[in-house]
Short mmCIF file of C-alpha atoms in Angstrom, two decimals:
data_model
loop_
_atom_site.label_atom_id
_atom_site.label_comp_id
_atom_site.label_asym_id
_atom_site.label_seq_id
_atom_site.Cartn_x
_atom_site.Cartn_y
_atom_site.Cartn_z
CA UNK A 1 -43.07 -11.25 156.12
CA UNK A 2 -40.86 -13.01 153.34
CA UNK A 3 -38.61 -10.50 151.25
CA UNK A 4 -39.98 -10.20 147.25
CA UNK A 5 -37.27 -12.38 145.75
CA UNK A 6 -38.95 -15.28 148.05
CA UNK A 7 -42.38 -14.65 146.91
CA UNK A 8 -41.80 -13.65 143.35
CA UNK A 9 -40.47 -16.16 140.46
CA UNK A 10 -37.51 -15.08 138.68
CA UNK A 11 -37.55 -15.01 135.63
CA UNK A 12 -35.11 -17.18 133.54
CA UNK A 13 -32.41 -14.25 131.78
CA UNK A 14 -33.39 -14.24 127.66
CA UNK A 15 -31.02 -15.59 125.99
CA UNK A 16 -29.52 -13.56 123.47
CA UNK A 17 -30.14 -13.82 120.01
CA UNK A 18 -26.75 -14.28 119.08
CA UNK A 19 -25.63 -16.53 121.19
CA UNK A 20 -28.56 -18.89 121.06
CA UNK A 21 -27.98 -19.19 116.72
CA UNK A 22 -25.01 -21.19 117.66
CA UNK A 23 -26.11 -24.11 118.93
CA UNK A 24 -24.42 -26.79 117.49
CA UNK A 25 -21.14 -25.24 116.89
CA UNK A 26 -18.25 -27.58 118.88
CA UNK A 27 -15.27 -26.34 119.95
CA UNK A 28 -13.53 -23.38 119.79
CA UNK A 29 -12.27 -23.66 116.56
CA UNK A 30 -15.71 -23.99 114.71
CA UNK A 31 -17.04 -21.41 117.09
CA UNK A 32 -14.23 -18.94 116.06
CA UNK A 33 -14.82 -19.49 112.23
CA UNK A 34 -17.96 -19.53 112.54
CA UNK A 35 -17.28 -15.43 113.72
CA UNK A 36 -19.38 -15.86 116.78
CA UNK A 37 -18.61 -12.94 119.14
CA UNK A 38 -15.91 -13.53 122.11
CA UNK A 39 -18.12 -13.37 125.23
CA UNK A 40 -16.82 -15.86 127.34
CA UNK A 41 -19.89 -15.90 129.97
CA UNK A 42 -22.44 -16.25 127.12
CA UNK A 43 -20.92 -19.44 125.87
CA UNK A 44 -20.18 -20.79 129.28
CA UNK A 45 -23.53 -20.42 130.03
CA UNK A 46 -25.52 -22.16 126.83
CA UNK A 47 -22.56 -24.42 125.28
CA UNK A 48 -24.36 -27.54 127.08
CA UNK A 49 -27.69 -26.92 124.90
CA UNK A 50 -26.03 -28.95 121.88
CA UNK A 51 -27.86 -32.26 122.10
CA UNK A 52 -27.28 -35.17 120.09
CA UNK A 53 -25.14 -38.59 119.82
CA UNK A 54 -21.68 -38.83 121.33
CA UNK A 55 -19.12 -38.30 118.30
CA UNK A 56 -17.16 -41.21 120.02
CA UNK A 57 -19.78 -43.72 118.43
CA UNK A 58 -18.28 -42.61 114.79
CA UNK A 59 -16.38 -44.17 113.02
CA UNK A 60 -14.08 -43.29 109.88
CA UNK A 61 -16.09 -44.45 106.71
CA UNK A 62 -19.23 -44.54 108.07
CA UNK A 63 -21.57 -43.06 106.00
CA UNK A 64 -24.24 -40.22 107.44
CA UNK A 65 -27.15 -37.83 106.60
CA UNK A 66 -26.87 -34.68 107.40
CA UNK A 67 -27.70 -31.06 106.81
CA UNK A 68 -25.59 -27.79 105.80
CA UNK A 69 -25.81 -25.20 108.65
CA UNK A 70 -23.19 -22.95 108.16
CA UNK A 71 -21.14 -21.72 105.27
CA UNK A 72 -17.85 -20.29 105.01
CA UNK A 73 -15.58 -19.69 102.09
CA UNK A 74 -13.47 -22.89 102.81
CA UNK A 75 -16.28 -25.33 103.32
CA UNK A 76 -19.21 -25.85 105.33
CA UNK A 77 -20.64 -27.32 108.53
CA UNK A 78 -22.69 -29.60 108.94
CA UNK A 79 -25.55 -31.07 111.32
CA UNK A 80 -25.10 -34.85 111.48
CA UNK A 81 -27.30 -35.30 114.48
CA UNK A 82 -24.48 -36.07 116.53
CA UNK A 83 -22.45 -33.62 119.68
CA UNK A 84 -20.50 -31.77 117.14
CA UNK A 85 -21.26 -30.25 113.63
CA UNK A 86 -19.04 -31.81 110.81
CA UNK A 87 -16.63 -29.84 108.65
CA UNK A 88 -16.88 -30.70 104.85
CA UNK A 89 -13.74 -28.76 103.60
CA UNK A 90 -13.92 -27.58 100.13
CA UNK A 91 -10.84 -29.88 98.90
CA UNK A 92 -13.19 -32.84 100.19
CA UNK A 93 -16.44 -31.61 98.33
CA UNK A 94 -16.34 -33.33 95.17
CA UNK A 95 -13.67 -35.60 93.23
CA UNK A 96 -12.93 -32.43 90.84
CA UNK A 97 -11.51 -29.04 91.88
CA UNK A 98 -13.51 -26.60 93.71
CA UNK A 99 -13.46 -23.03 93.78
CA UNK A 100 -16.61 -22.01 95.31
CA UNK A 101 -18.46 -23.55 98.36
CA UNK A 102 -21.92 -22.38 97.37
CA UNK A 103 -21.75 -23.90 93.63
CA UNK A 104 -21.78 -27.21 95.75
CA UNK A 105 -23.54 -26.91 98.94
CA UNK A 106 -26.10 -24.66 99.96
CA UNK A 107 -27.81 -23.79 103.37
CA UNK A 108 -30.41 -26.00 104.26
CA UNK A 109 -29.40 -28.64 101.97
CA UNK A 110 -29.45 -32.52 103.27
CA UNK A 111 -26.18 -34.06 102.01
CA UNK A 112 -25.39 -38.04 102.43
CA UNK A 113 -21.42 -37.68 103.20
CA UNK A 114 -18.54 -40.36 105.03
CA UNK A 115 -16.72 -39.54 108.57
CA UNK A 116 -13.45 -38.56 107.32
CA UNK A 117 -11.92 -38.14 110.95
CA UNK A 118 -12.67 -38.22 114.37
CA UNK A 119 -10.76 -36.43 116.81
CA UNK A 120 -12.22 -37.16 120.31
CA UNK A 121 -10.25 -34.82 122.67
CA UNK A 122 -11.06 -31.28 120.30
CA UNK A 123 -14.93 -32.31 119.83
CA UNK A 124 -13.89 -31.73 116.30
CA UNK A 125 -15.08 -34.29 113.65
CA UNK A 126 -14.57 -33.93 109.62
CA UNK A 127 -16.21 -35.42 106.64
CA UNK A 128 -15.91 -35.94 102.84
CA UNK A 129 -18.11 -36.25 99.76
CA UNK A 130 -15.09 -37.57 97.76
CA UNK A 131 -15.63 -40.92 96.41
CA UNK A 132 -13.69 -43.42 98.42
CA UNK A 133 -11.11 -44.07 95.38
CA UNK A 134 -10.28 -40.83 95.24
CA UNK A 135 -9.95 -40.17 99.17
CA UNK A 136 -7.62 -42.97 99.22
CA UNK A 137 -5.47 -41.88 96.53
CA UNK A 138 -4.92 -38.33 98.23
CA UNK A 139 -4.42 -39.72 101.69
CA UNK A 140 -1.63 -42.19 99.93
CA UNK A 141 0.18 -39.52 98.26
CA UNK A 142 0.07 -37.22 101.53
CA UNK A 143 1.68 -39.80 103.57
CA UNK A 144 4.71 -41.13 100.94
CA UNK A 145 5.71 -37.79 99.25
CA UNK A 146 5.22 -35.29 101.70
CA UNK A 147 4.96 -36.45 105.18
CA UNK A 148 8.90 -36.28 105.34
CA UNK A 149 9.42 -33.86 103.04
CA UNK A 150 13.24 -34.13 101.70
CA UNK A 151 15.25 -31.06 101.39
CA UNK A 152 15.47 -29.16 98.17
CA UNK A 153 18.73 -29.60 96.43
CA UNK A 154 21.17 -26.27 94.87
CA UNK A 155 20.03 -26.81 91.33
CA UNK A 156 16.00 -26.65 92.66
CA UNK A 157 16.82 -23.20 94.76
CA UNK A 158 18.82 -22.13 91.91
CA UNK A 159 15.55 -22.62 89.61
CA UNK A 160 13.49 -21.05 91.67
CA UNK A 161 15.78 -18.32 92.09
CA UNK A 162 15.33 -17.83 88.03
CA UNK A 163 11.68 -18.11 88.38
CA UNK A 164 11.07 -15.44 91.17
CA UNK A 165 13.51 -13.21 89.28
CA UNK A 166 11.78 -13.47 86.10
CA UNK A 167 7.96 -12.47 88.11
CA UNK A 168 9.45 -10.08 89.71
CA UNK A 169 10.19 -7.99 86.68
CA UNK A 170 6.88 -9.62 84.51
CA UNK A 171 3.55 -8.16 84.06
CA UNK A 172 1.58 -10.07 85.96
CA UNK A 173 -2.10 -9.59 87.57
CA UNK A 174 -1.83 -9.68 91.58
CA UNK A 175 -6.04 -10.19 91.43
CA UNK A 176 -5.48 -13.20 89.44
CA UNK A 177 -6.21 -16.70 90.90
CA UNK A 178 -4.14 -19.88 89.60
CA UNK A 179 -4.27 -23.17 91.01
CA UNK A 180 -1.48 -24.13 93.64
CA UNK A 181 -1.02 -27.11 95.63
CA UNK A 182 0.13 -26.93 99.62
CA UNK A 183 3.37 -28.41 99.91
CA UNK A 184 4.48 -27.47 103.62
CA UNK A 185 2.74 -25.74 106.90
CA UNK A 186 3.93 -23.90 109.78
CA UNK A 187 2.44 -22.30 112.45
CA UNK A 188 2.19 -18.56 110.95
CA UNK A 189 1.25 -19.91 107.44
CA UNK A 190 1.48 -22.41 104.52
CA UNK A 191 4.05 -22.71 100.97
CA UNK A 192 2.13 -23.39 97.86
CA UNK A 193 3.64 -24.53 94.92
CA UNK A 194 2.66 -22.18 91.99
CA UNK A 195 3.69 -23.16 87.95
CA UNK A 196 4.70 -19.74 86.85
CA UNK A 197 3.06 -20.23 83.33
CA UNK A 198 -0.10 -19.43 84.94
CA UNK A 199 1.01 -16.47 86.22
CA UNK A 200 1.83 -14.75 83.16
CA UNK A 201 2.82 -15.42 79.53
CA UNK A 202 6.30 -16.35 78.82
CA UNK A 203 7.30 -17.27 82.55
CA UNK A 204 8.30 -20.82 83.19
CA UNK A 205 9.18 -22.98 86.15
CA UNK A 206 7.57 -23.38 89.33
CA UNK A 207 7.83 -21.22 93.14
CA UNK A 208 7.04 -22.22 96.52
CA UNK A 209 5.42 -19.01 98.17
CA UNK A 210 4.24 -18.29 101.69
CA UNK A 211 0.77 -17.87 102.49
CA UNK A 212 0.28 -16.26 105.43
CA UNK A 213 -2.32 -17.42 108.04
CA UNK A 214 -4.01 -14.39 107.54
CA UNK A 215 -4.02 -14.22 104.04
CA UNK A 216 -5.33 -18.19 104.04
CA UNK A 217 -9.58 -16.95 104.47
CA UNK A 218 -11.13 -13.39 105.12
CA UNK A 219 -12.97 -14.81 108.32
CA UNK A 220 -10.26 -15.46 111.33
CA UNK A 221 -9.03 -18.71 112.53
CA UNK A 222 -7.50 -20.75 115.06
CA UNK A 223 -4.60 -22.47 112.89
CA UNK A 224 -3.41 -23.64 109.96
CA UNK A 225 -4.47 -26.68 109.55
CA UNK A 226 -7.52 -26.20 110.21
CA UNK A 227 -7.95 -24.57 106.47
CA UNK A 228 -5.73 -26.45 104.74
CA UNK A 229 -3.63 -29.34 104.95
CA UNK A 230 -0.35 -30.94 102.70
CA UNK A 231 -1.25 -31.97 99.06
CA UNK A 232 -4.30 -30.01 98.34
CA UNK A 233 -5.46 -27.90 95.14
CA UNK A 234 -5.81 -24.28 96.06
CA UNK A 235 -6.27 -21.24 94.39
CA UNK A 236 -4.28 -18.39 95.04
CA UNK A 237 -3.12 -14.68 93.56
CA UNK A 238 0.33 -13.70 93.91
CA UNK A 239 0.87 -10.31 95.76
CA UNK A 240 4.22 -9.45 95.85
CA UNK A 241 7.60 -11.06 94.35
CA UNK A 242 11.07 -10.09 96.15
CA UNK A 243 13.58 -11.16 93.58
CA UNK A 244 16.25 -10.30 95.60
CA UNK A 245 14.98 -11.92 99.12
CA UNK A 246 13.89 -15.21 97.20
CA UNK A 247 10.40 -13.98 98.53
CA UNK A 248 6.61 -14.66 96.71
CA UNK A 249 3.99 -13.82 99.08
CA UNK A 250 0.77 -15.73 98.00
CA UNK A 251 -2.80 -14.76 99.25
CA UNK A 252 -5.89 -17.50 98.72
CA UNK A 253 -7.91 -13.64 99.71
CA UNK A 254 -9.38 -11.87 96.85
CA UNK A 255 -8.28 -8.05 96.50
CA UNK A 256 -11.81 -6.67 97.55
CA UNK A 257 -12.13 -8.97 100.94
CA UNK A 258 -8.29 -8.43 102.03
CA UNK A 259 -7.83 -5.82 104.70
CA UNK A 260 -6.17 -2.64 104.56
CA UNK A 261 -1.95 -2.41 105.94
CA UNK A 262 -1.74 -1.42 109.25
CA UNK A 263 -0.70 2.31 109.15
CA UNK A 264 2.99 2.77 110.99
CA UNK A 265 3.15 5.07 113.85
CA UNK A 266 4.34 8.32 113.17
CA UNK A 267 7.33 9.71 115.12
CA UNK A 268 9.66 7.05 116.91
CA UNK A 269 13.42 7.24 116.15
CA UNK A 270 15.35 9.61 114.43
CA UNK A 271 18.03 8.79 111.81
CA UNK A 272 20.36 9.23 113.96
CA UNK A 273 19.11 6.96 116.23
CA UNK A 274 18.19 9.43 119.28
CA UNK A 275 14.81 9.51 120.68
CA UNK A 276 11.95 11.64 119.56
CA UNK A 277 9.27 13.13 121.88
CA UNK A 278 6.39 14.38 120.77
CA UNK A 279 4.88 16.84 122.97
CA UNK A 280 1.77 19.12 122.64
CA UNK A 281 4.20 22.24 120.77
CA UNK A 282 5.65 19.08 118.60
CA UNK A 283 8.61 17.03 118.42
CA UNK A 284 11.11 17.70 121.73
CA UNK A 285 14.73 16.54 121.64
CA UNK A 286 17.19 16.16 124.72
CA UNK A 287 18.23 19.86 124.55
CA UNK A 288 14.12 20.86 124.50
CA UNK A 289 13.59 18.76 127.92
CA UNK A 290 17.07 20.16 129.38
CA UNK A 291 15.45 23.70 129.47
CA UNK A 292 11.92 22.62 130.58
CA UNK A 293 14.03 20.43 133.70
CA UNK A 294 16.23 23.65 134.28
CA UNK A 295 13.38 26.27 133.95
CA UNK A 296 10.62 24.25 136.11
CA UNK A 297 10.04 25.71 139.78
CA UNK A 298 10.89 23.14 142.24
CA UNK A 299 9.41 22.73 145.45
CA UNK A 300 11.70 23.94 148.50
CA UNK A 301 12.75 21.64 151.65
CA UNK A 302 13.22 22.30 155.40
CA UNK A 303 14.67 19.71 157.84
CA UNK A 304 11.23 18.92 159.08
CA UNK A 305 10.66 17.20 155.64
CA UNK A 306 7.63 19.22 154.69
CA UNK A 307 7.09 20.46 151.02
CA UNK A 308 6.37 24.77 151.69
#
């Protein structure tokens, strides 16, 4: 008599809902922005249901038909009927500044765009709806004024040293957005270039600030420059000016989507740099865990070892 698994079909498991919506998402990176949720065995499992055309058949100008599947709030991706989904960023959505994804693209929509770049080994391939003049022109000006980017002399720090100090003690509106334009990366964030006149009335002279990788979009991400790269127009709201440091810390977040500070521990050191216990009756110094030591009953030994 064969067992019931022998005679009965199993049934294929259901996939779930949310992991089956992402088909077509390549590579981790999209998949992370994209905020799909980290279960490793559920993309294992269905990341081999993406069908289409090799990306390795692209090429960079090639011009495609496609449609908008996802949207984020630094571009979109898009179905080109090929292995990987396409990222249009939002500096490569039109020939004229951009603020807002969804005044250009929507959902749904079928778009005629160019293969920007292909990069074969991350799955990962992006795409423009700049004209090819314009494209150009950017590309040309990343590589020959920033792609060795010289060091700044005294008299620059010293001006921007005037600048911060002057924001520091102006009026201005940290919710405010004013165009900025990415002058260097690093791993943990990006410096944008900020004219101070937009800030606030009667400022002058411009400031690098930091925009920190957090602070770059309200969903996470992988890195850097995968949001932004050198030479683009972005819009950003200053947050807080240090004066003193030489410090402007930059957000490209609105107020409303930026997360709360993390809250600091209470307790930890004292001022006079001695450790503080908490225990269940409060904070215990040295001297508090000297009398529980001395006043605790310890166990008594014979020469056979055993505990009475």
């Amino acid at each position: 008599m064969s067992d019931a698994s022998e005679s009965e079909p199993v049934e294929d498991e259901p996939v779930p809902e949310v992991v089956a919506s992402m088909d077509g998402i390549g590579g981790a990176e999209e998949a992370h922005n994209a905020e799909r949720p980290q279960r490793a065995s559920g993309t294992a499992k269905h990341k081999d249901r993406k069908k289409g055309k090799p990306i390795s058949e692209l090429e960079v100008g090639q011009e495609v038909t496609g449609k908008v599947k996802t949207i984020t709030s630094y571009g979109a991706f898009v179905n080109i009927g090929y292995a990987s989904d396409a990222l249009l960023h939002i500096s490569r959505m039109s020939d004229d500044f951009v603020s807002d994804v969804n005044e250009v693209v929507k959902e749904g929509q079928e778009v005629t765009v160019r293969i920007f770049s292909v990069d074969k080994e991350k799955n990962q391939v992006s795409i423009t709806m700049r004209s090819a003049e314009k494209e150009a022109e950017a590309v040309e000006s990343r590589n020959s004024k920033r792609k060795s980017r010289p060091q700044r002399s005294g008299g620059d720090r010293a001006a921007q040293s005037a600048a911060m100090a002057a924001m520091a003690s102006a009026d201005y509106d940290d919710d405010k957005f004013v165009e900025g334009e990415v002058v260097s990366m690093l791993d943990f964030g990006a410096f944008v270039r900020v004219d101070t006149a937009q800030v606030a009335d009667g400022l002058s002279g411009e400031i690098d600030g930091l925009v920190h990788i957090s602070a770059l979009t309200k969903e996470r991400v992988d890195s850097v420059a995968s949001i932004v790269s050198i030479g683009d127009k972005v819009q950003v709201r200053v947050k807080s000016v240090d004066g003193d440091a030489g410090k402007v810390s930059l957000s490209m977040i609105s107020k409303a989507d930026e997360p709360p500070p993390r809250k600091r521990r209470e307790g930890g050191n004292k001022a006079d740099g001695k450790r503080e216990w908490r225990g269940p009756e409060g904070d215990m110094g040295e001297a508090d865990w000297k009398n529980i030591v001395e006043n605790m009953e310890q166990p008594a030994f014979s020469n056979s070892f055993v505990l009475k």
